[in-house]
PDB file of C-alpha atoms in Angstrom:
ATOM      1  CA  MET Q   1      -0.371  -0.041   0.352  1.00 38.00           C
ATOM      2  CA  ALA Q   2       1.473   3.438  -0.887  1.00 53.00           C
ATOM      3  CA  VAL Q   3       2.553   5.923   1.833  1.00 61.00           C
ATOM      4  CA  ASP Q   4       0.956   9.122   2.058  1.00 76.00           C
ATOM      5  CA  LEU Q   5       3.659  11.275   2.188  1.00 77.00           C
ATOM      6  CA  PRO Q   6       3.722  14.419   3.902  1.00 71.00           C
ATOM      7  CA  ASP Q   7       4.415  17.694   2.620  1.00 78.00           C
ATOM      8  CA  HIS Q   8       7.649  18.311   4.057  1.00 79.00           C
ATOM      9  CA  GLN Q   9       8.327  21.614   2.299  1.00 79.00           C
ATOM     10  CA  ALA Q  10       5.459  23.006   4.144  1.00 78.00           C
ATOM     11  CA  ILE Q  11       6.425  21.548   7.437  1.00 82.00           C
ATOM     12  CA  TYR Q  12       9.583  22.720   7.760  1.00 78.00           C
ATOM     13  CA  ASP Q  13       8.649  26.169   6.445  1.00 84.00           C
ATOM     14  CA  LYS Q  14       5.606  26.947   8.524  1.00 87.00           C
ATOM     15  CA  GLY Q  15       7.662  24.922  11.566  1.00 81.00           C
ATOM     16  CA  ALA Q  16      10.919  26.785  10.930  1.00 84.00           C
ATOM     17  CA  ALA Q  17      10.987  28.953  14.283  1.00 85.00           C
ATOM     18  CA  GLN Q  18       9.866  25.930  16.221  1.00 82.00           C
ATOM     19  CA  TRP Q  19      12.666  23.442  14.591  1.00 76.00           C
ATOM     20  CA  ASP Q  20      15.211  26.184  15.051  1.00 82.00           C
ATOM     21  CA  ALA Q  21      14.573  26.863  18.970  1.00 84.00           C
ATOM     22  CA  GLY Q  22      16.324  23.483  19.776  1.00 74.00           C
ATOM     23  CA  ARG Q  23      19.142  23.562  17.451  1.00 78.00           C
ATOM     24  CA  ALA Q  24      21.770  25.936  18.774  1.00 73.00           C
ATOM     25  CA  GLU Q  25      24.727  23.864  19.255  1.00 80.00           C
ATOM     26  CA  LEU Q  26      26.274  20.909  17.466  1.00 84.00           C
ATOM     27  CA  ARG Q  27      24.924  17.902  19.439  1.00 90.00           C
ATOM     28  CA  VAL Q  28      24.897  14.439  17.778  1.00 93.00           C
ATOM     29  CA  GLU Q  29      26.226  15.889  14.907  1.00 94.00           C
ATOM     30  CA  ALA Q  30      29.671  17.056  16.395  1.00 96.00           C
ATOM     31  CA  HIS Q  31      31.605  14.084  16.108  1.00 97.00           C
ATOM     32  CA  TRP Q  32      31.000  13.592  12.373  1.00 98.00           C
ATOM     33  CA  VAL Q  33      31.484  17.352  11.570  1.00 97.00           C
ATOM     34  CA  GLY Q  34      34.566  17.114  13.273  1.00 97.00           C
ATOM     35  CA  GLU Q  35      35.575  14.370  11.240  1.00 98.00           C
ATOM     36  CA  VAL Q  36      34.914  16.427   8.066  1.00 98.00           C
ATOM     37  CA  MET Q  37      36.742  19.336   9.489  1.00 97.00           C
ATOM     38  CA  ALA Q  38      39.809  17.416   9.884  1.00 97.00           C
ATOM     39  CA  ARG Q  39      40.144  16.118   6.333  1.00 97.00           C
ATOM     40  CA  LEU Q  40      39.436  19.644   4.815  1.00 97.00           C
ATOM     41  CA  PRO Q  41      41.990  22.320   3.411  1.00 94.00           C
ATOM     42  CA  GLN Q  42      41.928  25.228   5.416  1.00 90.00           C
ATOM     43  CA  ALA Q  43      39.111  27.943   4.240  1.00 88.00           C
ATOM     44  CA  GLY Q  44      37.607  25.237   2.388  1.00 95.00           C
ATOM     45  CA  ARG Q  45      34.213  25.269   0.778  1.00 98.00           C
ATOM     46  CA  VAL Q  46      31.259  23.562   2.308  1.00 98.00           C
ATOM     47  CA  LEU Q  47      27.849  22.820   0.913  1.00 98.00           C
ATOM     48  CA  ASP Q  48      25.180  22.253   3.420  1.00 98.00           C
ATOM     49  CA  VAL Q  49      22.023  20.504   1.668  1.00 98.00           C
ATOM     50  CA  GLY Q  50      19.042  20.595   3.725  1.00 95.00           C
ATOM     51  CA  CYS Q  51      20.858  23.552   5.879  1.00 95.00           C
ATOM     52  CA  GLY Q  52      17.627  24.433   7.647  1.00 92.00           C
ATOM     53  CA  SER Q  53      17.957  27.438   9.689  1.00 93.00           C
ATOM     54  CA  GLY Q  54      21.739  27.513   9.624  1.00 93.00           C
ATOM     55  CA  ARG Q  55      22.138  25.988  13.066  1.00 91.00           C
ATOM     56  CA  PRO Q  56      24.334  24.050  14.156  1.00 94.00           C
ATOM     57  CA  ILE Q  57      26.019  22.396  11.254  1.00 95.00           C
ATOM     58  CA  ALA Q  58      26.394  25.274   8.841  1.00 96.00           C
ATOM     59  CA  ALA Q  59      27.283  27.545  11.806  1.00 96.00           C
ATOM     60  CA  ALA Q  60      30.040  25.433  12.882  1.00 96.00           C
ATOM     61  CA  PHE Q  61      31.806  25.596   9.728  1.00 97.00           C
ATOM     62  CA  LEU Q  62      31.329  29.237   9.318  1.00 97.00           C
ATOM     63  CA  ALA Q  63      32.865  29.681  13.121  1.00 96.00           C
ATOM     64  CA  ALA Q  64      35.853  27.345  12.046  1.00 96.00           C
ATOM     65  CA  GLY Q  65      36.571  29.935   8.979  1.00 96.00           C
ATOM     66  CA  TYR Q  66      35.205  27.611   6.301  1.00 97.00           C
ATOM     67  CA  GLN Q  67      33.382  28.948   2.941  1.00 97.00           C
ATOM     68  CA  LEU Q  68      29.484  28.019   3.074  1.00 97.00           C
ATOM     69  CA  CYS Q  69      27.088  27.683   0.841  1.00 98.00           C
ATOM     70  CA  GLY Q  70      23.474  26.314   2.260  1.00 97.00           C
ATOM     71  CA  VAL Q  71      20.662  24.804   0.325  1.00 97.00           C
ATOM     72  CA  ASP Q  72      17.276  24.379   1.337  1.00 95.00           C
ATOM     73  CA  PHE Q  73      13.593  24.041   0.005  1.00 93.00           C
ATOM     74  CA  ALA Q  74      11.983  25.847   2.911  1.00 94.00           C
ATOM     75  CA  PRO Q  75      11.781  29.624   2.501  1.00 94.00           C
ATOM     76  CA  GLY Q  76      11.311  30.082   6.079  1.00 94.00           C
ATOM     77  CA  MET Q  77      14.278  28.218   7.057  1.00 92.00           C
ATOM     78  CA  LEU Q  78      16.736  30.194   4.670  1.00 96.00           C
ATOM     79  CA  ALA Q  79      15.139  33.623   6.105  1.00 96.00           C
ATOM     80  CA  LEU Q  80      16.201  32.633   9.740  1.00 96.00           C
ATOM     81  CA  ALA Q  81      19.910  31.507   8.065  1.00 96.00           C
ATOM     82  CA  LYS Q  82      20.165  34.767   6.037  1.00 96.00           C
ATOM     83  CA  ALA Q  83      19.141  36.761   9.059  1.00 96.00           C
ATOM     84  CA  ARG Q  84      21.615  35.184  11.340  1.00 94.00           C
ATOM     85  CA  PHE Q  85      24.692  34.544   9.039  1.00 96.00           C
ATOM     86  CA  PRO Q  86      24.105  37.525   6.025  1.00 95.00           C
ATOM     87  CA  ALA Q  87      27.647  36.929   4.981  1.00 90.00           C
ATOM     88  CA  ALA Q  88      27.068  33.180   3.823  1.00 96.00           C
ATOM     89  CA  ASP Q  89      25.704  32.015   0.556  1.00 97.00           C
ATOM     90  CA  TRP Q  90      22.280  30.704   0.967  1.00 98.00           C
ATOM     91  CA  ARG Q  91      20.188  29.467  -2.022  1.00 97.00           C
ATOM     92  CA  LEU Q  92      16.675  28.263  -2.239  1.00 96.00           C
ATOM     93  CA  ALA Q  93      16.917  25.062  -3.945  1.00 95.00           C
ATOM     94  CA  ASP Q  94      15.392  21.247  -3.788  1.00 94.00           C
ATOM     95  CA  MET Q  95      18.057  18.784  -3.463  1.00 94.00           C
ATOM     96  CA  ARG Q  96      16.130  16.546  -5.865  1.00 94.00           C
ATOM     97  CA  ARG Q  97      16.871  19.117  -8.899  1.00 95.00           C
ATOM     98  CA  LEU Q  98      20.363  20.474  -7.393  1.00 96.00           C
ATOM     99  CA  ALA Q  99      22.365  21.813 -10.233  1.00 95.00           C
ATOM    100  CA  LEU Q 100      24.774  24.822  -8.981  1.00 96.00           C
ATOM    101  CA  ASP Q 101      27.436  24.665 -11.467  1.00 91.00           C
ATOM    102  CA  ASP Q 102      30.108  24.769  -8.685  1.00 95.00           C
ATOM    103  CA  GLU Q 103      32.176  22.417  -6.719  1.00 97.00           C
ATOM    104  CA  PHE Q 104      32.934  22.083  -3.066  1.00 98.00           C
ATOM    105  CA  ASP Q 105      35.522  20.253  -0.693  1.00 98.00           C
ATOM    106  CA  ALA Q 106      32.857  18.676   1.164  1.00 98.00           C
ATOM    107  CA  VAL Q 107      28.751  18.217   0.948  1.00 98.00           C
ATOM    108  CA  ILE Q 108      27.068  17.472   3.888  1.00 98.00           C
ATOM    109  CA  ALA Q 109      23.477  15.952   3.875  1.00 98.00           C
ATOM    110  CA  TRP Q 110      22.587  15.436   7.425  1.00 96.00           C
ATOM    111  CA  ASP Q 111      18.981  14.335   8.464  1.00 91.00           C
ATOM    112  CA  SER Q 112      17.886  15.640   4.886  1.00 93.00           C
ATOM    113  CA  LEU Q 113      18.349  13.021   2.151  1.00 94.00           C
ATOM    114  CA  PHE Q 114      16.420  10.111   4.196  1.00 87.00           C
ATOM    115  CA  HIS Q 115      13.074  12.461   3.655  1.00 87.00           C
ATOM    116  CA  LEU Q 116      13.309  11.367  -0.043  1.00 93.00           C
ATOM    117  CA  THR Q 117      11.984   8.150  -1.243  1.00 93.00           C
ATOM    118  CA  ALA Q 118      14.245   5.506  -2.225  1.00 95.00           C
ATOM    119  CA  ALA Q 119      13.827   6.495  -5.823  1.00 95.00           C
ATOM    120  CA  GLU Q 120      14.492   9.891  -5.275  1.00 94.00           C
ATOM    121  CA  GLN Q 121      17.736   9.056  -3.058  1.00 96.00           C
ATOM    122  CA  ARG Q 122      19.109   7.064  -6.077  1.00 97.00           C
ATOM    123  CA  VAL Q 123      18.678   9.986  -8.306  1.00 97.00           C
ATOM    124  CA  THR Q 124      19.853  12.567  -5.687  1.00 97.00           C
ATOM    125  CA  LEU Q 125      22.936  10.954  -4.309  1.00 97.00           C
ATOM    126  CA  PRO Q 126      24.845  11.038  -7.742  1.00 97.00           C
ATOM    127  CA  ARG Q 127      23.720  14.974  -8.111  1.00 97.00           C
ATOM    128  CA  LEU Q 128      25.206  15.231  -4.596  1.00 97.00           C
ATOM    129  CA  ALA Q 129      28.784  13.612  -5.483  1.00 98.00           C
ATOM    130  CA  ALA Q 130      28.613  15.732  -8.810  1.00 97.00           C
ATOM    131  CA  HIS Q 131      28.967  18.611  -6.821  1.00 98.00           C
ATOM    132  CA  LEU Q 132      32.183  17.524  -4.974  1.00 98.00           C
ATOM    133  CA  ARG Q 133      35.661  18.396  -5.974  1.00 97.00           C
ATOM    134  CA  PRO Q 134      38.179  15.479  -6.540  1.00 97.00           C
ATOM    135  CA  GLY Q 135      39.135  14.603  -3.096  1.00 97.00           C
ATOM    136  CA  GLY Q 136      36.249  16.041  -1.672  1.00 98.00           C
ATOM    137  CA  TRP Q 137      34.000  14.425   1.131  1.00 98.00           C
ATOM    138  CA  LEU Q 138      30.418  13.499   1.283  1.00 98.00           C
ATOM    139  CA  LEU Q 139      28.782  13.197   4.741  1.00 98.00           C
ATOM    140  CA  PHE Q 140      25.142  11.790   4.680  1.00 98.00           C
ATOM    141  CA  THR Q 141      22.717  10.092   7.355  1.00 97.00           C
ATOM    142  CA  SER Q 142      20.338   7.253   6.452  1.00 96.00           C
ATOM    143  CA  GLY Q 143      18.467   4.351   8.216  1.00 94.00           C
ATOM    144  CA  PRO Q 144      20.468   1.461   9.550  1.00 95.00           C
ATOM    145  CA  ALA Q 145      18.822  -0.665   6.851  1.00 95.00           C
ATOM    146  CA  ALA Q 146      16.275  -0.438   3.988  1.00 94.00           C
ATOM    147  CA  GLY Q 147      12.909   0.465   5.286  1.00 92.00           C
ATOM    148  CA  GLU Q 148      10.605   3.384   6.109  1.00 87.00           C
ATOM    149  CA  ALA Q 149      10.178   5.005   9.512  1.00 83.00           C
ATOM    150  CA  TRP Q 150       8.091   7.972  11.095  1.00 79.00           C
ATOM    151  CA  GLY Q 151       9.130  10.773  13.255  1.00 72.00           C
ATOM    152  CA  TRP Q 152       8.591  14.311  14.601  1.00 73.00           C
ATOM    153  CA  ALA Q 153      10.091  17.421  13.694  1.00 71.00           C
ATOM    154  CA  ALA Q 154       8.938  21.108  13.478  1.00 65.00           C
ATOM    155  CA  GLY Q 155       5.891  20.533  14.981  1.00 75.00           C
ATOM    156  CA  ALA Q 156       4.658  17.892  12.813  1.00 74.00           C
ATOM    157  CA  ALA Q 157       4.968  13.990  11.694  1.00 75.00           C
ATOM    158  CA  VAL Q 158       7.800  13.427   9.161  1.00 78.00           C
ATOM    159  CA  TRP Q 159       8.521  10.605   7.216  1.00 73.00           C
ATOM    160  CA  HIS Q 160      11.854   8.919   6.306  1.00 85.00           C
ATOM    161  CA  ALA Q 161      13.365   6.217   4.091  1.00 90.00           C
ATOM    162  CA  SER Q 162      16.367   4.148   3.455  1.00 93.00           C
ATOM    163  CA  LEU Q 163      18.004   1.937   1.122  1.00 96.00           C
ATOM    164  CA  ASP Q 164      20.076  -0.906   1.910  1.00 97.00           C
ATOM    165  CA  PRO Q 165      23.615  -0.241   2.768  1.00 96.00           C
ATOM    166  CA  ALA Q 166      24.981  -2.455   0.237  1.00 97.00           C
ATOM    167  CA  GLU Q 167      22.787  -0.317  -2.326  1.00 97.00           C
ATOM    168  CA  TYR Q 168      24.234   2.808  -0.993  1.00 97.00           C
ATOM    169  CA  ARG Q 169      27.740   1.789  -1.376  1.00 97.00           C
ATOM    170  CA  GLU Q 170      26.934   0.728  -5.108  1.00 97.00           C
ATOM    171  CA  ILE Q 171      25.402   4.104  -5.890  1.00 98.00           C
ATOM    172  CA  CYS Q 172      28.354   6.084  -4.190  1.00 97.00           C
ATOM    173  CA  ALA Q 173      31.041   3.800  -5.774  1.00 97.00           C
ATOM    174  CA  ALA Q 174      29.499   4.507  -9.406  1.00 97.00           C
ATOM    175  CA  ALA Q 175      29.342   8.225  -8.269  1.00 97.00           C
ATOM    176  CA  GLY Q 176      33.145   8.105  -7.716  1.00 98.00           C
ATOM    177  CA  LEU Q 177      33.129   7.839  -3.847  1.00 96.00           C
ATOM    178  CA  ALA Q 178      35.946   5.654  -2.546  1.00 86.00           C
ATOM    179  CA  ASP Q 179      36.027   3.661   0.748  1.00 87.00           C
ATOM    180  CA  MET Q 180      32.567   4.700   2.295  1.00 96.00           C
ATOM    181  CA  ILE Q 181      32.976   4.581   5.993  1.00 97.00           C
ATOM    182  CA  PHE Q 182      29.392   3.362   7.603  1.00 98.00           C
ATOM    183  CA  VAL Q 183      28.144   3.607  10.900  1.00 98.00           C
ATOM    184  CA  ALA Q 184      24.747   2.083  11.688  1.00 98.00           C
ATOM    185  CA  GLU Q 185      23.189   3.720  14.838  1.00 97.00           C
ATOM    186  CA  ASP Q 186      26.361   5.313  15.623  1.00 97.00           C
ATOM    187  CA  PRO Q 187      26.293   6.288  19.591  1.00 97.00           C
ATOM    188  CA  LEU Q 188      28.622   8.840  19.014  1.00 96.00           C
ATOM    189  CA  ALA Q 189      25.806  10.361  16.832  1.00 96.00           C
ATOM    190  CA  GLY Q 190      22.959   9.907  19.058  1.00 94.00           C
ATOM    191  CA  GLY Q 191      21.984   6.660  16.887  1.00 95.00           C
ATOM    192  CA  HIS Q 192      22.013   8.137  13.746  1.00 95.00           C
ATOM    193  CA  SER Q 193      23.399   5.873  11.002  1.00 97.00           C
ATOM    194  CA  VAL Q 194      26.257   8.073   9.079  1.00 98.00           C
ATOM    195  CA  TRP Q 195      27.968   7.776   5.696  1.00 98.00           C
ATOM    196  CA  LEU Q 196      31.586   9.426   4.860  1.00 98.00           C
ATOM    197  CA  GLY Q 197      33.414   9.124   1.772  1.00 98.00           C
ATOM    198  CA  GLN Q 198      35.483  10.757  -0.483  1.00 98.00           C
ATOM    199  CA  LYS Q 199      35.394  11.435  -4.056  1.00 97.00           C
ATOM    200  CA  GLU Q 200      38.394   9.907  -6.099  1.00 92.00           C
TER     201      GLU Q 200
END
């Protein structure tokens, strides 16, 4: 039976202030954001896909001196990000059709890719990888195994989907990403399942 998917764009747009209220500092993201920073050149360029209000991930990269481009499809989220960090590059965009004609040292999709259907993820992951420079790093979260789940964010029920880890590896390899690190339900990330890989 088909899932009646929620309108995530409307949810995050309407609930931007509520979502932002609990996102002031790095928490479950801290370990993996640190792993990415340790691999980047000084003042490297970072693309935060599904950047939300700019906190906490984009804010952490900006505070560390990196160049930051944040994209999100919720205008309410971007309005908060622009007001808080006016010097950064904020763009209204849908990751399913991302085409910035630019390359970055890192692409981050923390808790954003998994709002897409399995079919959309298969198309979107190569798009994200295409925005990496050779040697650049992709960080994203998924589920621990193939399946679907419901959660709560921005004051509403939200839906998540995940591919099988073996399929993520195949997609990433085809997109030029080597030696993908995968930690399922990582205790250092509050139980998030995390991927990190480098573009060849």
